[in-house]
Coordinates of C-alpha atoms and ligand atoms in Angstrom, one line a residue:
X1 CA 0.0 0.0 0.0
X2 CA 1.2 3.6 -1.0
X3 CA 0.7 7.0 0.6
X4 CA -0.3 9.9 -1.4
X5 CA -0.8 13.5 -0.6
X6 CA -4.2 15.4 0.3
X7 CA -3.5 17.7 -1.9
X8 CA -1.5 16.2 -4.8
X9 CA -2.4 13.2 -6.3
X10 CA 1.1 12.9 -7.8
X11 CA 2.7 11.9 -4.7
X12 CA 2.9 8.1 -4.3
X13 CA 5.5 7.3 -1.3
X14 CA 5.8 4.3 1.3
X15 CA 4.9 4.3 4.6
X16 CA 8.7 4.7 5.7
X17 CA 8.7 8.0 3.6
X18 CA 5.8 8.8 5.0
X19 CA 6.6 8.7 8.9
X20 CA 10.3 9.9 8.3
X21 CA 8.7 13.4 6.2
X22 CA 6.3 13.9 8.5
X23 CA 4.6 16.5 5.7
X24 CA 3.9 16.2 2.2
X25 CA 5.6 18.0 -0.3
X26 CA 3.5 21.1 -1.2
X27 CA 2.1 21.4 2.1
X28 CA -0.5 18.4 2.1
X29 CA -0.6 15.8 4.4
X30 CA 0.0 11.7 3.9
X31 CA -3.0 9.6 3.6
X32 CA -3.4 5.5 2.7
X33 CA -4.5 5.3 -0.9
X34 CA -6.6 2.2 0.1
X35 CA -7.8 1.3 4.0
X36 CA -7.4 -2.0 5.1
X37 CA -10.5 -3.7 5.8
X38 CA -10.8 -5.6 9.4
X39 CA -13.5 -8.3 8.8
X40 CA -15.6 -9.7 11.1
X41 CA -14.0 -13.2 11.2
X42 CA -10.5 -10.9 12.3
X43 CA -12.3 -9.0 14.8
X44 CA -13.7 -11.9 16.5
X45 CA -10.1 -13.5 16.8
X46 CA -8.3 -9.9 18.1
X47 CA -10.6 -10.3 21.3
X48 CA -8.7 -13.0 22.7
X49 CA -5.4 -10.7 21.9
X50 CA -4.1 -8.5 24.4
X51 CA -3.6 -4.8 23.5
X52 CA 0.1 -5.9 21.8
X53 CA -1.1 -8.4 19.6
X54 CA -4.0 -6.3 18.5
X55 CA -1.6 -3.4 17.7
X56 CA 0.7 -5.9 15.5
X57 CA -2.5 -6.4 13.5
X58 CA -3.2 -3.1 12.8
X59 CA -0.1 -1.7 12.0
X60 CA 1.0 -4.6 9.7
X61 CA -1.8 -3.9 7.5
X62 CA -1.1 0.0 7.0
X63 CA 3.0 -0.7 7.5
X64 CA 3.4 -3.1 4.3
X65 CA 7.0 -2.2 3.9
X66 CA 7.8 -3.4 7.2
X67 CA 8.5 -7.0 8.3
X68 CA 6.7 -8.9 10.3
X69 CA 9.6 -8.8 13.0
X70 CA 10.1 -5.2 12.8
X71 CA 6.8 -4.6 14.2
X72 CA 6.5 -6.6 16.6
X73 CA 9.7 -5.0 17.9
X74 CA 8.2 -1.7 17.6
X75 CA 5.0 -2.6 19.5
X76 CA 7.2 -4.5 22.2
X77 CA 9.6 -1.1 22.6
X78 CA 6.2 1.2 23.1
X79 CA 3.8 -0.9 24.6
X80 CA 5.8 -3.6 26.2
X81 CA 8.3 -2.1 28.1
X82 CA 6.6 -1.2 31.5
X83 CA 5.5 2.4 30.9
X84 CA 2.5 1.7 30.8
X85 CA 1.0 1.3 34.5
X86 CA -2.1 -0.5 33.5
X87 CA -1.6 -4.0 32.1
X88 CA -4.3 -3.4 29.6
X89 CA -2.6 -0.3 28.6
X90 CA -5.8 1.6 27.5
X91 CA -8.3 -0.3 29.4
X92 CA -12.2 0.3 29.4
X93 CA -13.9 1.2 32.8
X94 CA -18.0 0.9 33.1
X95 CA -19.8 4.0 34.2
X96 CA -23.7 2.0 33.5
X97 CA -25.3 -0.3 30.9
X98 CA -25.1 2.7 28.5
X99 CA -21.8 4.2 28.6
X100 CA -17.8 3.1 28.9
X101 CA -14.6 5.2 29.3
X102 CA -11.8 4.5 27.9
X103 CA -8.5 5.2 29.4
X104 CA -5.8 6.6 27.6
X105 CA -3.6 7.9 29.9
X106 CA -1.8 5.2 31.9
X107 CA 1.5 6.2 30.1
X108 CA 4.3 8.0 31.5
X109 CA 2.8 11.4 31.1
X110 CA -1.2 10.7 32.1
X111 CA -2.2 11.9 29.0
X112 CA -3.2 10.4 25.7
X113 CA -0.4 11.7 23.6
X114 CA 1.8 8.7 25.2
X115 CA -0.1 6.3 23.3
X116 CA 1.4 7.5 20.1
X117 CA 4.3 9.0 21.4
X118 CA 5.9 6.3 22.8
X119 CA 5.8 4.5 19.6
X120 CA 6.7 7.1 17.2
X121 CA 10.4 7.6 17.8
X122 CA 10.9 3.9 17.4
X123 CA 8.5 3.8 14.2
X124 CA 10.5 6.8 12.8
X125 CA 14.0 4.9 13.7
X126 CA 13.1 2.4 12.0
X127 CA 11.9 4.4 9.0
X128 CA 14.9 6.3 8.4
X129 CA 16.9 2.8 8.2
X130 CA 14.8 2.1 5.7
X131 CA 15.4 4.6 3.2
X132 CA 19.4 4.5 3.9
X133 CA 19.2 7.7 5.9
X134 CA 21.9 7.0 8.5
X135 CA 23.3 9.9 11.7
X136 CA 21.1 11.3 13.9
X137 CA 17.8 12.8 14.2
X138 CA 17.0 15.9 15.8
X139 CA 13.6 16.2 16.9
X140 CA 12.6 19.7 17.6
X141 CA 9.5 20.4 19.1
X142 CA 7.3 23.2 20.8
X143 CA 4.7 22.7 22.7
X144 CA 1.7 24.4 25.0
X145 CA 2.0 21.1 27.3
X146 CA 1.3 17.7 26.7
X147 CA 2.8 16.9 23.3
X148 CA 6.5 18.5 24.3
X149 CA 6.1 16.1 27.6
X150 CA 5.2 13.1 26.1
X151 CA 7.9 13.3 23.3
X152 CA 11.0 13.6 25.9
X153 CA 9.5 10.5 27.5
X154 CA 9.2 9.2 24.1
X155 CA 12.6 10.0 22.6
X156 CA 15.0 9.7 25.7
X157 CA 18.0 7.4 25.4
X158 CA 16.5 6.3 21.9
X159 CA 19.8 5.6 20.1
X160 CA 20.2 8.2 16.8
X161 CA 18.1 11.1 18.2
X162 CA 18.2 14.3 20.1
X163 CA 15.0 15.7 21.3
X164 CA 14.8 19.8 22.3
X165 CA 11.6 21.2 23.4
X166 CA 10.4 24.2 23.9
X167 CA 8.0 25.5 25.8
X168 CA 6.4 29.2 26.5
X169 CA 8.0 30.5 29.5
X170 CA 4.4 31.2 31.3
X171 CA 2.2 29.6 29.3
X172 CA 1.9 25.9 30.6
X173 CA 0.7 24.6 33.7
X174 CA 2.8 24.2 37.3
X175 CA 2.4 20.5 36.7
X176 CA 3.1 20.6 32.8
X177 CA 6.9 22.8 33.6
X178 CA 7.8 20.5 36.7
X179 CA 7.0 17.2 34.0
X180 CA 9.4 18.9 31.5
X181 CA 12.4 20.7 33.6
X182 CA 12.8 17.5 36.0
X183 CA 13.0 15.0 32.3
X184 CA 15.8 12.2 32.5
X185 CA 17.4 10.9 29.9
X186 CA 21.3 11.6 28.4
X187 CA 19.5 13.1 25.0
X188 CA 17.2 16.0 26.1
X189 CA 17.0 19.4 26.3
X190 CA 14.4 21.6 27.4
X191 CA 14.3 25.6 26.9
X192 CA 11.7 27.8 28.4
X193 CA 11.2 30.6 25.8
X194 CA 10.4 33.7 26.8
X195 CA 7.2 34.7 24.4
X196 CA 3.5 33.1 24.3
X197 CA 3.1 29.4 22.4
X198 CA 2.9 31.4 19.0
X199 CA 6.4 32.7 19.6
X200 CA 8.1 29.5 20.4
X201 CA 6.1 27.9 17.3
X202 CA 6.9 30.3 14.9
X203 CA 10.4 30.0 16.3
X204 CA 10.7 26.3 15.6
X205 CA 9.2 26.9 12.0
X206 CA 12.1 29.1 11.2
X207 CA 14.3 26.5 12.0
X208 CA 12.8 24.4 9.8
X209 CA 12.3 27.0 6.9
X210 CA 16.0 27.6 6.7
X211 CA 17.9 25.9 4.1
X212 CA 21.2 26.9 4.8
X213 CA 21.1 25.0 8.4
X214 CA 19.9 22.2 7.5
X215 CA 22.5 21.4 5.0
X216 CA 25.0 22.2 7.3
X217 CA 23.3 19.8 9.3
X218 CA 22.8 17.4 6.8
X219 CA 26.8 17.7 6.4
X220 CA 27.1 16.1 9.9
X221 CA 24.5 13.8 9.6
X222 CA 22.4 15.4 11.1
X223 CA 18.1 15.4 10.0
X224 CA 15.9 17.7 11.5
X225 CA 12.7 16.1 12.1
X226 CA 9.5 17.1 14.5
X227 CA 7.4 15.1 16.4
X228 CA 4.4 17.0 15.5
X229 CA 0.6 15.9 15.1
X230 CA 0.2 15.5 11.4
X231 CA 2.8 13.0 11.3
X232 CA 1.3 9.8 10.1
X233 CA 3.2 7.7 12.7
X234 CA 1.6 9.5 15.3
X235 CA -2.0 8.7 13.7
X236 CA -1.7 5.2 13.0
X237 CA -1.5 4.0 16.6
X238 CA -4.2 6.3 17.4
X239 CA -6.5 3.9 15.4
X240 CA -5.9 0.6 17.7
X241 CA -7.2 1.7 20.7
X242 CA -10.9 2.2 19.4
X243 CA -10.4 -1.4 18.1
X244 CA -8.7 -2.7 21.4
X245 CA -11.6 -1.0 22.9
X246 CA -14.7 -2.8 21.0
X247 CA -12.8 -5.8 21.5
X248 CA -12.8 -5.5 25.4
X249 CA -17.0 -5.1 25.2
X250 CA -17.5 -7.8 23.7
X251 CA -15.1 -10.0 25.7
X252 CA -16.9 -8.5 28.9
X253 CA -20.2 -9.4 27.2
X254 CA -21.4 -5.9 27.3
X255 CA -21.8 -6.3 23.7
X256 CA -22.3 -8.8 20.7
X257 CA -19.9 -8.6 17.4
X258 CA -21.3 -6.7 15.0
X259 CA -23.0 -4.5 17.4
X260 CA -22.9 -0.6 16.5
X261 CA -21.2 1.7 19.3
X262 CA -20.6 5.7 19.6
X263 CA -17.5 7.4 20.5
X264 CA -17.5 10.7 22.5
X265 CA -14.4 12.4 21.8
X266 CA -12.9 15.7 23.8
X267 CA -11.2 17.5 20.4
X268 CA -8.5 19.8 19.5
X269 CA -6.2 19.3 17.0
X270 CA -8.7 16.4 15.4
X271 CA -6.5 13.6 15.5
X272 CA -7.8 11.8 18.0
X273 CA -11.7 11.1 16.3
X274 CA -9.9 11.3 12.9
X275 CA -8.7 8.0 14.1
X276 CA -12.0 6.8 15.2
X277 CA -13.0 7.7 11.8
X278 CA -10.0 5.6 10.5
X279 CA -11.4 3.0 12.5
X280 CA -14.8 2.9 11.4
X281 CA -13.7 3.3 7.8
X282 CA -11.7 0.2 8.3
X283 CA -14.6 -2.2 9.2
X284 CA -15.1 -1.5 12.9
X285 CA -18.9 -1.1 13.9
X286 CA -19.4 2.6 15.1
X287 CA -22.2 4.7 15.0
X288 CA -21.8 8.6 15.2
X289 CA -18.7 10.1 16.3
X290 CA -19.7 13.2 18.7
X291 CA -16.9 15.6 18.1
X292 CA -16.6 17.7 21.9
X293 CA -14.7 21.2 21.8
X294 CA -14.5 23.9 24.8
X295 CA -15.2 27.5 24.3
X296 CA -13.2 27.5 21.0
X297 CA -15.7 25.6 19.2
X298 CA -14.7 26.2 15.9
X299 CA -15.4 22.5 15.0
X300 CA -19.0 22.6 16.7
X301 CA -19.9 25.4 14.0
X302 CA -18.2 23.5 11.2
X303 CA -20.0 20.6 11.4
X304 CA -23.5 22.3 12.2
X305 CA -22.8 24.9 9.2
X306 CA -20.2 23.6 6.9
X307 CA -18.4 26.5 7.1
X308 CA -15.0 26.6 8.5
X309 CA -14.0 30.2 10.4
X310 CA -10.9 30.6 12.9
X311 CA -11.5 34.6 12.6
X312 CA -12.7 34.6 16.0
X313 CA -11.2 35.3 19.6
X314 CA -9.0 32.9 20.8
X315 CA -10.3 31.7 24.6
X316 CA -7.7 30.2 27.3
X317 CA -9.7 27.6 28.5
X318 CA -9.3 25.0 31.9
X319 CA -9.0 22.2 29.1
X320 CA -6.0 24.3 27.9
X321 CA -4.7 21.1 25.4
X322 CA -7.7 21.7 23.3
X323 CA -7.6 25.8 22.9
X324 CA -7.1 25.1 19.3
X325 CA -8.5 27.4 16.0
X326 CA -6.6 25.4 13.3
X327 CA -7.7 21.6 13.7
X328 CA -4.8 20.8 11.6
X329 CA -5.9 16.6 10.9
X330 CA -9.3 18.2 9.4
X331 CA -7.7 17.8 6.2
X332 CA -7.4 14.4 5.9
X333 CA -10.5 14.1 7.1
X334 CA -12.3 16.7 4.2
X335 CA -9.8 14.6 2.3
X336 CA -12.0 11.0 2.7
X337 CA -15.0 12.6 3.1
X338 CA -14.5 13.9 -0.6
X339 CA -13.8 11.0 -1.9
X340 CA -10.3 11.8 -2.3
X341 CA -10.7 14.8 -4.4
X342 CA -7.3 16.3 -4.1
X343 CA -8.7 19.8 -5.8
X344 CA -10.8 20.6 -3.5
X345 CA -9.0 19.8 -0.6
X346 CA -6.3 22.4 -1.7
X347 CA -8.9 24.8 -2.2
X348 CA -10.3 25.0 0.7
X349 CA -6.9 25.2 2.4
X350 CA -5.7 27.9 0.2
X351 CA -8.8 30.0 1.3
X352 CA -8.2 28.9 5.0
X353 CA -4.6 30.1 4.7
X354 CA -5.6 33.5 2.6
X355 CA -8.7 34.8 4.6
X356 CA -8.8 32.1 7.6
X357 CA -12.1 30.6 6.4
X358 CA -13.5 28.4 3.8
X359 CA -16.9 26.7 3.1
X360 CA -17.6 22.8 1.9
X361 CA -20.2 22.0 -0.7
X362 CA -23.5 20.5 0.3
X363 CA -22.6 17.3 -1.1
X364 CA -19.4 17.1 1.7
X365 CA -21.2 19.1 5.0
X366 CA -24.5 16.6 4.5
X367 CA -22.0 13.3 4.4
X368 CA -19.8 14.8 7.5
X369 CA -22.9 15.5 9.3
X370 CA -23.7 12.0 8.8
X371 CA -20.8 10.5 10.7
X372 CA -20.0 13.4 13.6
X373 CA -22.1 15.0 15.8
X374 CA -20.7 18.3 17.4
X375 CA -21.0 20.2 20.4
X376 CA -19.2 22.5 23.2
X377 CA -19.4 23.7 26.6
X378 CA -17.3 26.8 28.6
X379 CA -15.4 25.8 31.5
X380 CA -18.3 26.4 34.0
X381 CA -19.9 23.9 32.2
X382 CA -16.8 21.6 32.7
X383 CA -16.4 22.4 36.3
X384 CA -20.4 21.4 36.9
X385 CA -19.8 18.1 34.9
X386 CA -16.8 17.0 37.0
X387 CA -19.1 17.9 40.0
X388 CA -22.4 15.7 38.7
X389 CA -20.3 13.1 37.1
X390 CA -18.8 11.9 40.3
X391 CA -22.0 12.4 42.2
X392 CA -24.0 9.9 39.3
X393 CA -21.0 7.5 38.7
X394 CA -18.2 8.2 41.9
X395 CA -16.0 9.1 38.4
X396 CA -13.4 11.5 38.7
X397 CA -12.8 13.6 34.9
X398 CA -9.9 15.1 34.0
X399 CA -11.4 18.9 32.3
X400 CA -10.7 17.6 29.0
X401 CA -12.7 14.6 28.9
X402 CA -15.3 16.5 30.8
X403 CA -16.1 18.3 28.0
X404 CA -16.5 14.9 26.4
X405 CA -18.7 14.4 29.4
X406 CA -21.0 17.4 29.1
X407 CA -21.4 16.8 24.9
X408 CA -22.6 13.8 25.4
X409 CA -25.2 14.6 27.7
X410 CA -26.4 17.4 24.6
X411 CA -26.2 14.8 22.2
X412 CA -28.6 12.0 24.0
X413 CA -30.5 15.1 25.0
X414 CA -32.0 13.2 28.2
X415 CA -33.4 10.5 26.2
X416 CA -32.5 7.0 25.8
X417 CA -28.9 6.1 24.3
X418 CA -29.9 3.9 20.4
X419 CA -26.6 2.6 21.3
X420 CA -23.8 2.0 23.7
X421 CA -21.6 5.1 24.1
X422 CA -17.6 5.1 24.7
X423 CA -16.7 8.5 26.1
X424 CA -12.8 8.4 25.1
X425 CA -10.9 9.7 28.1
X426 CA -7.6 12.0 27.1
X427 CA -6.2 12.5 30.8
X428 CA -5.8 11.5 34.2
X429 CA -7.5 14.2 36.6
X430 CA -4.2 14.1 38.3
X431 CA -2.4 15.8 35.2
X432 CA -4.7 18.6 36.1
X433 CA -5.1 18.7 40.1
X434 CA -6.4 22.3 41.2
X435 CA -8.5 22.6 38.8
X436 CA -10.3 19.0 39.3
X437 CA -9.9 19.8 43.1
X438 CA -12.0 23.3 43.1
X439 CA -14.6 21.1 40.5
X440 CA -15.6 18.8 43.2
X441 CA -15.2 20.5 46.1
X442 CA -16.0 24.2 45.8
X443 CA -12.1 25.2 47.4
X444 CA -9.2 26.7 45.4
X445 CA -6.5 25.1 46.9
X446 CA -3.5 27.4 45.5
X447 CA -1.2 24.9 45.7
X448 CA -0.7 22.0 43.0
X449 CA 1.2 19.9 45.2
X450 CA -1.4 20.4 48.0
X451 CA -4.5 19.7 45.6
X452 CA -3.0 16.7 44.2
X453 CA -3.0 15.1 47.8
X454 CA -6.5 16.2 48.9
X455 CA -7.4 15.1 45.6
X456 CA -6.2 11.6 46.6
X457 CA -7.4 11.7 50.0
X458 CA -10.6 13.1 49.6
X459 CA -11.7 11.0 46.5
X460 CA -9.9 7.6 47.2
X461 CA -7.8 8.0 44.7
X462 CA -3.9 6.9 43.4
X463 CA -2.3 9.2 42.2
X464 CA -0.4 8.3 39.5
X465 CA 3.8 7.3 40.2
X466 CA 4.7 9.7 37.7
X467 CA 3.2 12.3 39.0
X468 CA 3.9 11.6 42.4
X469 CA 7.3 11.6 42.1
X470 CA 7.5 15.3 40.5
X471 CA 8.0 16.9 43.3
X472 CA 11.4 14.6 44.5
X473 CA 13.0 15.1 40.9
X474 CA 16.1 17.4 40.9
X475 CA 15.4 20.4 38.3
X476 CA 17.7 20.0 35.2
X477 CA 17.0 22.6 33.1
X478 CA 16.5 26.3 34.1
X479 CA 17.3 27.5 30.9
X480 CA 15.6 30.5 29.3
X481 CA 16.1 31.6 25.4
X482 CA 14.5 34.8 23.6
X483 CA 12.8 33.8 20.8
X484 CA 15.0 35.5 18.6
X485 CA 17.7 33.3 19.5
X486 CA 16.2 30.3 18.8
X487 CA 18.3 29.5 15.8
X488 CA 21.4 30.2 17.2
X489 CA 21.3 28.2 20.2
X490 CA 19.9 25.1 17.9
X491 CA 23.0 25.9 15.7
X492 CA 25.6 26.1 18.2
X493 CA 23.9 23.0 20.6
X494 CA 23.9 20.6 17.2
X495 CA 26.9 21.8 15.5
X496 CA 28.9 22.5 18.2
Ligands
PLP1 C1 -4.0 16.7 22.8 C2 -5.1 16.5 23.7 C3 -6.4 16.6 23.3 C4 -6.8 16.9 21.9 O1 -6.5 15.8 21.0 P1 -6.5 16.1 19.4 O2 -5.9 14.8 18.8 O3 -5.6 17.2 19.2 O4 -7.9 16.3 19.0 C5 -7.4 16.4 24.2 N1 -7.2 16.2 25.5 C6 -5.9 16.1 26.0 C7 -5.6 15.9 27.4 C8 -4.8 16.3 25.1 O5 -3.5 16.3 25.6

């Protein structure tokens, strides 16, 4: 199976291109030409797999260029290795007869992005062996939280990579900066830049964009790469867990084969229900996909109206890791829903690049409206559903999959569910501690540290190793960079 571009029907690549370009040439992203089909006979026979061997299914069907050996190694290295804290690795947790959570933050960082991130750095590894790219690969990343977190834990002491993060000076959370600065591992670096997430974005783009450092790189073996959301390796493993999870129903008997399930998802950057999508596209019974967005519901409006406008105020939310405008993974979405039409695809991202808006045709807003549902709430929404939802099921949400929470509730609209719901869950509530804390119990605590533990204490709850252990780790990095300098410091830290 080849890869071609959303936007350019004359790219034609393997998967290994694929994962090591990360972006398409011209600016589109990498999508299957054909989706593998998961019939019912292979479904039935993943349910006795554990979450491993359902992942070597998966991925040998999109990853045709690798062996059978190399992914298994792969899947052993993310998934095997003990960094995972639950044995089930994203394991399903019943709230009633009508809705399921699933967890996906038992990795090393309590939020989703470990379930990719731990896999890509050995996918893309592997990848860049493949096409005879030797030396080392610099991963440079910025990030607004989560992603930069879960891609040190990712990349450390992988052999052939460096990973560098930066992160906006004062624009992540206590929790988020103590996660980063305290990162082990012999090939990290993290910078606090001082600017807003834009800044240190824009800064890391310039990196990219300039030609002359990366051949001087490229002279010491050096490849620049990022561990970004449009990558295709970070996709791919999205799309086992929604399988992994339907298998786990019907091995608990909640539900029969063939029997059509919803997934709630809390959304930002739209990878996470493209996957679903994926999924469903793929063979695997789903119903409606109920896209859930905070204050910056951009999506909510594109999917009621079919127009797509991010000229609007930008809202810093409690569910900070979705205050997105540009849902970047929208495209490959437009992309299938268009039946592959590659012109208009580039069309509507032209416009949404030139005047930050663009509108589908009936043809593709009736057919999205089929699959999604969408919906939003504000974060006194989010703090009431944190409240209710451990009063009706003794449940503690994370803000993020509170949203989810609260969308859901729109979308049954109080009456019975046609089918059985699976409200995807993107991170622990410990990840997120004073603001959980002040959900439940009315009290600002001020202290992180201090509404971690009467989180625990007061709920009956673990709190995760990782994050309990924060607070022991020795600080390693204190250092600050002006956004301006960006460049230089990458030049002088890899060329030395
Ligand atoms: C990244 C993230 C999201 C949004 O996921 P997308 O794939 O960008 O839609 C939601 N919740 C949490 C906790 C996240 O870290």
């Amino acid at each position: 199976m080849v890869y071609t571009s959303t936007r350019d029907a004359g790219v034609n690549v393997f998967a290994a291109e694929a994962i090591v370009r990360g972006l398409a040439p011209g600016g589109g992203l990498f999508v299957p030409t054909k989706m593998p089909r998961i019939t019912g006979a292979r479904l039935s026979e993943m349910v006795s797999f554990d979450y491993l061997g359902r992942a070597r299914g998966i991925l040998g069907d999109f990853l045709p260029d690798f062996t059978a050996g190399e992914i298994d190694d792969i899947v052993l290295k993310a998934y095997g290795g003990g960094s995972f804290e639950d044995s089930g690795i994203a394991p399903v947790r019943k709230l009633s007869d009508e809705l399921y959570v699933l967890e996906l933050w038992h990795g090393p960082t309590c939020a989703f992005k470990d379930m990719a991130l731990q896999m890509l750095p050995h996918l893309i590894t592997k990848a860049l062996e493949k096409i005879g790219g030797g030396g080392t690969l610099a991963v440079l990343t910025a990030t607004s939280g989560d992603t930069g977190k879960a891609a040190l834990e990712g990349f450390r002491d992988v052999s052939g990579t460096k990973i560098i993060v930066f992160y906006p000076e004062n624009g992540v959370s206590h929790t988020q900066e103590l996660q980063m600065v305290t990162q082990e591992g012999e090939n990290v670096l993290v910078l606090a830049v001082k600017g807003n997430f834009d800044d240190a974005q824009n800064g890391v783009k310039e990196i990219f964009a300039d030609g002359e450092l990366g051949k001087k790189l490229l002279e010491k073996g050096i490849l620049l790469s990022s561990a970004n959301s449009i990558n295709w390796g970070r996709l791919m493993p999205q799309i086992v867990y929604y399988f992994s999870a339907y298998c786990d129903l019907i091995k608990t008997g909640e539900i029969r084969a063939g029997d059509e399930v919803d997934f709630v998802v809390p959304t930002g950057n739209f990878g996470n229900i493209l996957a679903a999508y994926y999924a469903k596209l793929m063979g695997l019974p789903v119903g409606r996909l109920v896209c859930a967005s905070n204050k910056n519901n951009v999506l909510t409006e594109f999917i009621n109206s079919g127009v797509y406008n991010r000229n609007r105020d930008f809202y810093a939310t409690k569910s900070p890791s979705m205050d997105i405008l540009i849902s970047s993974n929208l495209e490959r979405f437009l992309y299938h829903v268009s039946g592959g039409d590659h012109e208009a695809v580039g069309s509507y991202m032209r416009a949404l690049r030139d005047s930050g808006k663009y509108e589908v045709c009936a043809e593709v807003r009736e057919k999205m409206q089929g699959l999604l549902w969408g919906g939003h709430c504000d974060d006194e929404d989010t703090f009431k559903t944190i409240a209710a939802a451990y009063k009706k099921y003794g449940y503690v949400l994370d803000p993020h999959t509170a949203v989810g929470m609260n969308v859901y509730e729109q979308y049954r609209g109080g009456a019975k569910a046609e089918r059985k719901t699976i409200l995807v869950s993107t991170a622990s509530p410990f990840k997120f501690s004073s603001t959980v804390y002040f959900a439940l119990s009315g009290e600002d605590e001020g202290d992180e540290l201090g509404a971690v533990k009467k989180l625990a204490g007061e709920y009956g709850l673990r709190v995760p190793p990782s994050i309990e252990a924060l607070w022991q780790k020795p600080r390693r990095f204190e250092r600050g960079v002006r956004k301006e300098d960006m460049k230089s410091l990458i030049a002088k830290e890899l060329l030395g």
